[in-house]
Short mmCIF file of C-alpha atoms and ligand atoms in Angstrom, two decimals:
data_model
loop_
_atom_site.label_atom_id
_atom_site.label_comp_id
_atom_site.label_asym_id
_atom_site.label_seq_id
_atom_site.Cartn_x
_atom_site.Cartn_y
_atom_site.Cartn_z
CA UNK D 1 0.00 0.00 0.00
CA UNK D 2 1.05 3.46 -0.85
CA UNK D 3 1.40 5.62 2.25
CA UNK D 4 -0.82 8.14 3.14
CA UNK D 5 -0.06 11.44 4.22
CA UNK D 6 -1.89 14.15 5.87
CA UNK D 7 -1.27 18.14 6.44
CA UNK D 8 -2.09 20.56 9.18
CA UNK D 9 -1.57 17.28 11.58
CA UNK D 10 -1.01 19.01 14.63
CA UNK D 11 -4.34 21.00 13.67
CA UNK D 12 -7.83 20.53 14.77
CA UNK D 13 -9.23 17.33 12.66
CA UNK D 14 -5.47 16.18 12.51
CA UNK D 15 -4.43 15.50 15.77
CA UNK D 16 -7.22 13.01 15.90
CA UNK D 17 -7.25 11.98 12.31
CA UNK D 18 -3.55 10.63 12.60
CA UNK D 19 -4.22 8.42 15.38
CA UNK D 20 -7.39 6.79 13.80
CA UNK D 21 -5.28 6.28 10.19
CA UNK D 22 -2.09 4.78 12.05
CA UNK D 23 -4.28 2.19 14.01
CA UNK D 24 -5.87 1.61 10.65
CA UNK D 25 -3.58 1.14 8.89
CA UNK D 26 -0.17 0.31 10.67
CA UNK D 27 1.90 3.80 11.67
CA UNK D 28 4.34 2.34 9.21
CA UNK D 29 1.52 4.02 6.41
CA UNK D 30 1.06 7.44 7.72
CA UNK D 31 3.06 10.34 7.60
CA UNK D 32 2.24 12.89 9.84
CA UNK D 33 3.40 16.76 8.58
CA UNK D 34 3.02 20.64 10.04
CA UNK D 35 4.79 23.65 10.04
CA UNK D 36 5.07 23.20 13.70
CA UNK D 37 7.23 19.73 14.77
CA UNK D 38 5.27 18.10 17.92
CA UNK D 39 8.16 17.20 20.95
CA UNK D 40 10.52 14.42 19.85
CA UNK D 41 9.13 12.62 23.26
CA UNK D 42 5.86 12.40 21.80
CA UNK D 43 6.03 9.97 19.20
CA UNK D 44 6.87 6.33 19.17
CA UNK D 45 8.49 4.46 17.74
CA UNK D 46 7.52 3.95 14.24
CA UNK D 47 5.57 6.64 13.76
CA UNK D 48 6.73 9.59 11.23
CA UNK D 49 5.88 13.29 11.02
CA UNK D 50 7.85 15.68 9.12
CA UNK D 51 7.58 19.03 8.40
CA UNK D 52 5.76 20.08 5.54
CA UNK D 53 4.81 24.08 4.63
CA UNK D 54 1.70 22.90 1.75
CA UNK D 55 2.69 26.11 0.03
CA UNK D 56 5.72 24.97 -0.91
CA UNK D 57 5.02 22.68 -4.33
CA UNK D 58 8.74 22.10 -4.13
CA UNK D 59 8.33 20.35 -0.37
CA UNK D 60 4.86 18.30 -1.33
CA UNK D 61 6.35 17.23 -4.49
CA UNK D 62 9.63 15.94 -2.47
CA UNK D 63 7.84 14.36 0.06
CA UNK D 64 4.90 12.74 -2.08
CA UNK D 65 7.91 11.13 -4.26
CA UNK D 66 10.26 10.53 -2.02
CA UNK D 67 8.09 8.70 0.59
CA UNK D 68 5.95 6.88 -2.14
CA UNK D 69 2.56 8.30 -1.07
CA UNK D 70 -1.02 7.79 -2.48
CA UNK D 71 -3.32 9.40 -0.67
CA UNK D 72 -3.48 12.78 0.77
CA UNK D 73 -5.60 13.92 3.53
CA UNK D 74 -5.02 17.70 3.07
CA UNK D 75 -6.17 19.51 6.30
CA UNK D 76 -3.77 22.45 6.87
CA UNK D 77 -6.03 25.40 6.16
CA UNK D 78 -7.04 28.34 8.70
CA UNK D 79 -10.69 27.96 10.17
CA UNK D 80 -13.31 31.19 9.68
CA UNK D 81 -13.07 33.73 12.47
CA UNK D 82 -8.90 33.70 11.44
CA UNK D 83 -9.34 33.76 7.96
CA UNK D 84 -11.62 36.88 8.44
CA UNK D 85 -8.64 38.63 10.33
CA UNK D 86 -6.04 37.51 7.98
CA UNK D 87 -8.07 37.42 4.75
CA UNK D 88 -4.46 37.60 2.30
CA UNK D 89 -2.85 34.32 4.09
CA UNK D 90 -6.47 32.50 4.21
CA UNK D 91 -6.27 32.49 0.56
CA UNK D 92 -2.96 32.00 0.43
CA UNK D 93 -2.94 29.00 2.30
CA UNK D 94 -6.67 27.53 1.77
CA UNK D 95 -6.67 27.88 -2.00
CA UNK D 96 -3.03 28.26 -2.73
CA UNK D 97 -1.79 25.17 -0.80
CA UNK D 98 -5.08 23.56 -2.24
CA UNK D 99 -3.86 23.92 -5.75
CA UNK D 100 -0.50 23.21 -5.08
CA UNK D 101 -1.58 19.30 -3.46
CA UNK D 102 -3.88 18.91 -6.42
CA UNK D 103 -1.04 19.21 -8.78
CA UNK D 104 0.92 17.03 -7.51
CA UNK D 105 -1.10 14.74 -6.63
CA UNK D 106 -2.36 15.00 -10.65
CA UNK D 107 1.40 14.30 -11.53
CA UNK D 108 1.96 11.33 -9.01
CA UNK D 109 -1.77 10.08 -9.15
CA UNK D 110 -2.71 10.17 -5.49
CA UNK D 111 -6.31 10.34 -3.66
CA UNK D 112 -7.13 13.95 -2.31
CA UNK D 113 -9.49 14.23 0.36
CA UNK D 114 -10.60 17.61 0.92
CA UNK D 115 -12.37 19.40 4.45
CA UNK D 116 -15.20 21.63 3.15
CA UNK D 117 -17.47 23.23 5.65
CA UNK D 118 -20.82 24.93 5.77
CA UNK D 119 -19.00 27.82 5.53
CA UNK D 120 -19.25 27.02 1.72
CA UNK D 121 -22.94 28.25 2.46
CA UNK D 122 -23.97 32.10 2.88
CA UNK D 123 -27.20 34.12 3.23
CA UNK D 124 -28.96 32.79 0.51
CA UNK D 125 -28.58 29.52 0.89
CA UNK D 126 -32.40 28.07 2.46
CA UNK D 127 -31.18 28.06 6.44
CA UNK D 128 -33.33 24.57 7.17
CA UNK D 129 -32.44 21.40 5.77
CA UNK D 130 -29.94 23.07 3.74
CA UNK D 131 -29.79 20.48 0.18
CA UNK D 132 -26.78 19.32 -0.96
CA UNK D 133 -26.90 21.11 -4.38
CA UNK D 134 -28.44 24.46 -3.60
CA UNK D 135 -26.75 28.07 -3.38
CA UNK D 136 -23.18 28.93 -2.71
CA UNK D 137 -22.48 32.25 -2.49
CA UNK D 138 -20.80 32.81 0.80
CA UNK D 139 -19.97 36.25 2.05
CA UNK D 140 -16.34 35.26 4.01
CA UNK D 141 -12.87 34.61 2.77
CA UNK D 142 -12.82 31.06 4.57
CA UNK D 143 -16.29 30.55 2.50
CA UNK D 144 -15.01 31.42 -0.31
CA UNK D 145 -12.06 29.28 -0.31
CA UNK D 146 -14.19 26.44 0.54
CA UNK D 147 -16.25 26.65 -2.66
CA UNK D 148 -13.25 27.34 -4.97
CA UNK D 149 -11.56 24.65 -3.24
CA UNK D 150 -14.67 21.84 -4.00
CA UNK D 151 -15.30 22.89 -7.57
CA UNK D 152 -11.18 22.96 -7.95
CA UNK D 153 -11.26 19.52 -6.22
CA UNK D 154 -14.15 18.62 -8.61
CA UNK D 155 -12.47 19.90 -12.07
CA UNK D 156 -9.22 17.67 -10.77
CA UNK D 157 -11.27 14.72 -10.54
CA UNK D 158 -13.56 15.22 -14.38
CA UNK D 159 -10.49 16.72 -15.89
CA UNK D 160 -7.46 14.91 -14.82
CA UNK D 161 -9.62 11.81 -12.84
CA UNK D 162 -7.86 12.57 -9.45
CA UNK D 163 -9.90 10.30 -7.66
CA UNK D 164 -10.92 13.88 -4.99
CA UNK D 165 -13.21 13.70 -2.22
CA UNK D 166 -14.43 15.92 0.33
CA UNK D 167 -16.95 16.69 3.20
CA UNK D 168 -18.55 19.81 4.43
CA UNK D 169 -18.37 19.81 7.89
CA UNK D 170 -20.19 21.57 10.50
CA UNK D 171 -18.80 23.03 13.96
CA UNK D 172 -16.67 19.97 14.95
CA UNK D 173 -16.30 19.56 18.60
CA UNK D 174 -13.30 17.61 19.99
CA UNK D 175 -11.15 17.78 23.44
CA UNK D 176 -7.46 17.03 22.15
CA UNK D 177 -7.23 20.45 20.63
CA UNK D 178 -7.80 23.77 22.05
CA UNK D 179 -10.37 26.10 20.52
CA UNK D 180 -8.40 27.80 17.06
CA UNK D 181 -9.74 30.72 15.31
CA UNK D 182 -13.59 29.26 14.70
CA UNK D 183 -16.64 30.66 15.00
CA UNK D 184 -18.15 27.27 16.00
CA UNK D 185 -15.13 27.02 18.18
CA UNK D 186 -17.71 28.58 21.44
CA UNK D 187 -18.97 24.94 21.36
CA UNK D 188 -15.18 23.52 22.70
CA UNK D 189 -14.20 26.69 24.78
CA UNK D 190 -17.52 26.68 27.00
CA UNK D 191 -16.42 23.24 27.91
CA UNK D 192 -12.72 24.34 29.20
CA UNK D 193 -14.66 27.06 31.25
CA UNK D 194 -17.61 25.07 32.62
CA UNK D 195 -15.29 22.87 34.20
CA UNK D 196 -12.28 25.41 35.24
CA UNK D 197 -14.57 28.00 36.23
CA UNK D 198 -18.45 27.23 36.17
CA UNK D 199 -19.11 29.85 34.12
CA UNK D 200 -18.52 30.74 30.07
CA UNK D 201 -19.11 33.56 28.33
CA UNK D 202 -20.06 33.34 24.51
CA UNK D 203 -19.33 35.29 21.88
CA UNK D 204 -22.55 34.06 19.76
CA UNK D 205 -26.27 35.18 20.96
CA UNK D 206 -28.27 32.94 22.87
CA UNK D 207 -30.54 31.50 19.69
CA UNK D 208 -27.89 30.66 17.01
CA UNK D 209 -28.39 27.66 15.70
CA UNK D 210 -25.64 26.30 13.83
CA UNK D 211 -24.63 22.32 13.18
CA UNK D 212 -22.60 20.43 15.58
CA UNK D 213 -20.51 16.86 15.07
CA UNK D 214 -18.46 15.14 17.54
CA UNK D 215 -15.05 14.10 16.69
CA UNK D 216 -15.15 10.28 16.61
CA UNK D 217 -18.26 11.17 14.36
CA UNK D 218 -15.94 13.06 11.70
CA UNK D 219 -13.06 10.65 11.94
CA UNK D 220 -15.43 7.63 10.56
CA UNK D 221 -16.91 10.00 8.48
CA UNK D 222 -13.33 11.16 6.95
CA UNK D 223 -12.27 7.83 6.73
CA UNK D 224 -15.59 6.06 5.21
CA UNK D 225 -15.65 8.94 2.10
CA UNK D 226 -12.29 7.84 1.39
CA UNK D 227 -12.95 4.11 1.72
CA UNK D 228 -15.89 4.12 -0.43
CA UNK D 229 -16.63 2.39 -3.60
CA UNK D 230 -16.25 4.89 -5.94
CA UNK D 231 -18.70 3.45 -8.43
CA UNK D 232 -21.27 4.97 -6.14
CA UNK D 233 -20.28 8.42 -5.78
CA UNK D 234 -22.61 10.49 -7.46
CA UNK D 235 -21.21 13.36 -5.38
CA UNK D 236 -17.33 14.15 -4.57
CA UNK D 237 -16.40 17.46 -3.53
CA UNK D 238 -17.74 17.80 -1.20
CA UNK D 239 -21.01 15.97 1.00
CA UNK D 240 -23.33 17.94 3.44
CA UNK D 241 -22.45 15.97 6.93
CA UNK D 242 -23.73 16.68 9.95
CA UNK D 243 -25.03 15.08 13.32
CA UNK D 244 -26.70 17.30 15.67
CA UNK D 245 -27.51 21.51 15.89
CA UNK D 246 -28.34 23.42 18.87
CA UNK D 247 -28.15 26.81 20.17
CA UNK D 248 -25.54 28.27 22.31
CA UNK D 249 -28.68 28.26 25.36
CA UNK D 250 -29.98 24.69 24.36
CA UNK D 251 -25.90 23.64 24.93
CA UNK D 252 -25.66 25.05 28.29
CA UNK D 253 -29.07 23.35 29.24
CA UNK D 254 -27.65 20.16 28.41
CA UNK D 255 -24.16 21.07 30.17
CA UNK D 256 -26.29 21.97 33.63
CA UNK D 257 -27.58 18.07 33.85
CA UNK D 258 -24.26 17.25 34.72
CA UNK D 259 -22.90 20.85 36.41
CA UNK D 260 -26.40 22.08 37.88
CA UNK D 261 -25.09 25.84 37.97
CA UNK D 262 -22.99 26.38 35.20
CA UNK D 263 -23.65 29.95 34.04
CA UNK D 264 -23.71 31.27 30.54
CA UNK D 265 -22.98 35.33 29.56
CA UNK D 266 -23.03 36.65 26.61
CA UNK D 267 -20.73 38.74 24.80
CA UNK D 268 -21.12 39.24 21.23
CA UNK D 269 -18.37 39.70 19.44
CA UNK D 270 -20.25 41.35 15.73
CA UNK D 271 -17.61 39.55 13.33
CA UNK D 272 -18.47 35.99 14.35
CA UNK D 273 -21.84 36.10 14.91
CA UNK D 274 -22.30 37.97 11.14
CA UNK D 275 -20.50 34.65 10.28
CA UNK D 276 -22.74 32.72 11.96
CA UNK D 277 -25.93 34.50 10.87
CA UNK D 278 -24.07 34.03 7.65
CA UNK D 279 -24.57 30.10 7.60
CA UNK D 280 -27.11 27.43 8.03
CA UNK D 281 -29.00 26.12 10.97
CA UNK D 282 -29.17 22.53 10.12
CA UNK D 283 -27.66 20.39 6.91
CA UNK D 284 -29.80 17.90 4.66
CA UNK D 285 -27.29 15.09 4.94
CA UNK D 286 -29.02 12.36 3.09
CA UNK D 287 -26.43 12.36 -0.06
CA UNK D 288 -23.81 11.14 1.98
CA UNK D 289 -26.38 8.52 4.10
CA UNK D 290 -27.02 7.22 0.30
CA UNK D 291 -23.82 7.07 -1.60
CA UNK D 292 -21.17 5.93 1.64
CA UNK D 293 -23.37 5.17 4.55
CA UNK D 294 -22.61 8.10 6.52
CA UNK D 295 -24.20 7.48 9.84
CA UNK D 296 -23.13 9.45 13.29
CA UNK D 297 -23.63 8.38 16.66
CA UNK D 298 -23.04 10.77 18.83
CA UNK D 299 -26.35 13.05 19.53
CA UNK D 300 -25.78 16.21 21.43
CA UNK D 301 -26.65 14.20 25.57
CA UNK D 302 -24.19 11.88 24.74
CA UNK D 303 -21.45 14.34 23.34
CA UNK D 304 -21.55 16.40 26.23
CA UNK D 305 -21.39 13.97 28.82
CA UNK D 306 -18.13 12.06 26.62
CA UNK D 307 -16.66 15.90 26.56
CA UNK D 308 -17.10 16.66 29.53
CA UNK D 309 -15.62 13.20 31.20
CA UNK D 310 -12.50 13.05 28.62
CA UNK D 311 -11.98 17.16 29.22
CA UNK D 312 -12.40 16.50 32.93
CA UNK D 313 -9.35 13.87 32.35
CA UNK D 314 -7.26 15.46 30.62
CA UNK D 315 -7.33 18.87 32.42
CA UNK D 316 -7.05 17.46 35.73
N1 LIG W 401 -15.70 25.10 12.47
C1 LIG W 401 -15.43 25.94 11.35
C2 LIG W 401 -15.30 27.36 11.75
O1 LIG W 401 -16.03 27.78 12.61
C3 LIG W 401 -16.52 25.82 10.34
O2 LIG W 401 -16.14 24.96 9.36
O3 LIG W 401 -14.50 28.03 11.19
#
């Protein structure tokens, strides 16, 4: 088997992602890469992460030859709220590194998978059971970079049959990584404070609805779009997924069963929530349910009480 290598590792869906690919498949298969290296102490023996800048064709070209891969799980990319801040490097990095993976991988035939988001969406996109083919038009840089990036990943494949395949995620909820620059990212942080202080205060208003997935959700997910039989892909780049949507109020309800006076402020900061307001309040997923048997388990009672007991862990 070709290896398979994967960008932005030490990044949100990475730092999961890795670990679910190298018990897959043997760590012998999976390269790890970043522009940040993780401590030497960390890794064990057998497993390999190098660094890799993905706007550098030069470096992806080196290490997609030189370490025989096939499939590339290409993840570095900076999430909404940053991308907003730093609008020049979000392209820079979301589309040009994009491009620059697609190339190669045209040139060295290797498997793309690509992490869209429902920040492809924008205002007038219908807000409820948002299709799968429907209106793109959104009003952000990361947005924008999504949708160039699925119809780029989509030309790749019906041009130069680069075998490309991507997801659109919702606000993906996880406790290995720290919050990063998301506007979903209130979803992790009021978790860190609930337990370290009681108390969060969020940066969305009380009745935004946005989607919601739990890690282990979006880790099968990743890895059963890749896995599937291509024959029945009527989609590619990239499939509505989603597994749960709430509101920042219906969240803290659900925190309280388990800390009974947990206390939610608000503080809205205008950028995110126009991002927010920006995007839809629940995904039509059943494209991906019919072509790869997309199927989450994690609802939002038992997400919180995993989050909270692995958080718990981990801080303490
Ligand atoms: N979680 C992402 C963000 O908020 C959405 O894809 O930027």
């Amino acid at each position: 088997m070709r290896r398979i290598l994967v960008t932005g590792a030490l990044g949100q869906i990475g730092s999961e992602l890795v670990l679910a690919l190298r018990a897959r498949y043997g760590s012998e298969a999976v390269i790890a890469s970043d522009i940040r290296l993780p401590p030497l102490e960390t890794l064990k023996p057998g497993e390999h992460f190098e660094f890799l800048d993905s706007t550098n064709a030069r470096q992806i070209q080196d290490m997609v030859r030189n370490r025989d891969i096939g499939t590339v799980y290409h993840l570095a990319a900076l999430l909404s709220a940053t991308s907003e801040e730093k609008p020049h490097v979000a392209w820079e990095l979301n589309m040009g590194g994009l491009y620059k993976v697609l190339e190669v991988a045209r040139q060295h035939d290797c498997k793309v998978f690509f992490p869209s988001s429902i920040g492809a969406f924008g205002p007038g996109t219908p807000k409820d059971n948002t299709p799968q083919d429907t209106i793109q038009r959104p009003t952000t840089m990361y947005g924008v970079t999504k949708v160039a990036g699925e119809l780029l990943c989509d030309y790749y494949h019906r041009r130069f049959a680069v075998d490309t395949r991507g997801l659109r995620f919702p606000g993906l909820i996880s406790y290995a990584t720290p919050p990063g620059g998301g506007t979903t990212d209130y979803a992790v942080a009021i978790f860190y404070d609930a337990i370290r202080y009681g108390r969060y205060t969020c940066f969305l208003s009380p009745g935004t609805r946005l989607d919601m997935m739990y890690m282990p959700d979006a880790i099968t997910a990743l890895i059963g779009v890749m896995e599937a039989d291509p024959a029945k892909l009527i989609h590619r780049n990239s499939f509505n997924v989603t597994a749960m949507n709430f509101t920042p109020e219906e969240l803290a309800q659900e925190i309280r069963k388990h800390i009974p006076d947990f206390e939610l402020r608000y503080d809205v900061d205008p950028v995110r929530q126009a991002i927010a307001d920006s995007w839809p309040n629940s995904l039509d997923c059943s494209a991906a349910r019919a072509e790869w048997d997309f199927a989450p388990q994690y609802g939002l009672g038992a997400m919180v009480e995993d989050m909270l007991t692995k958080l718990r862990a981990r801080i303490s």
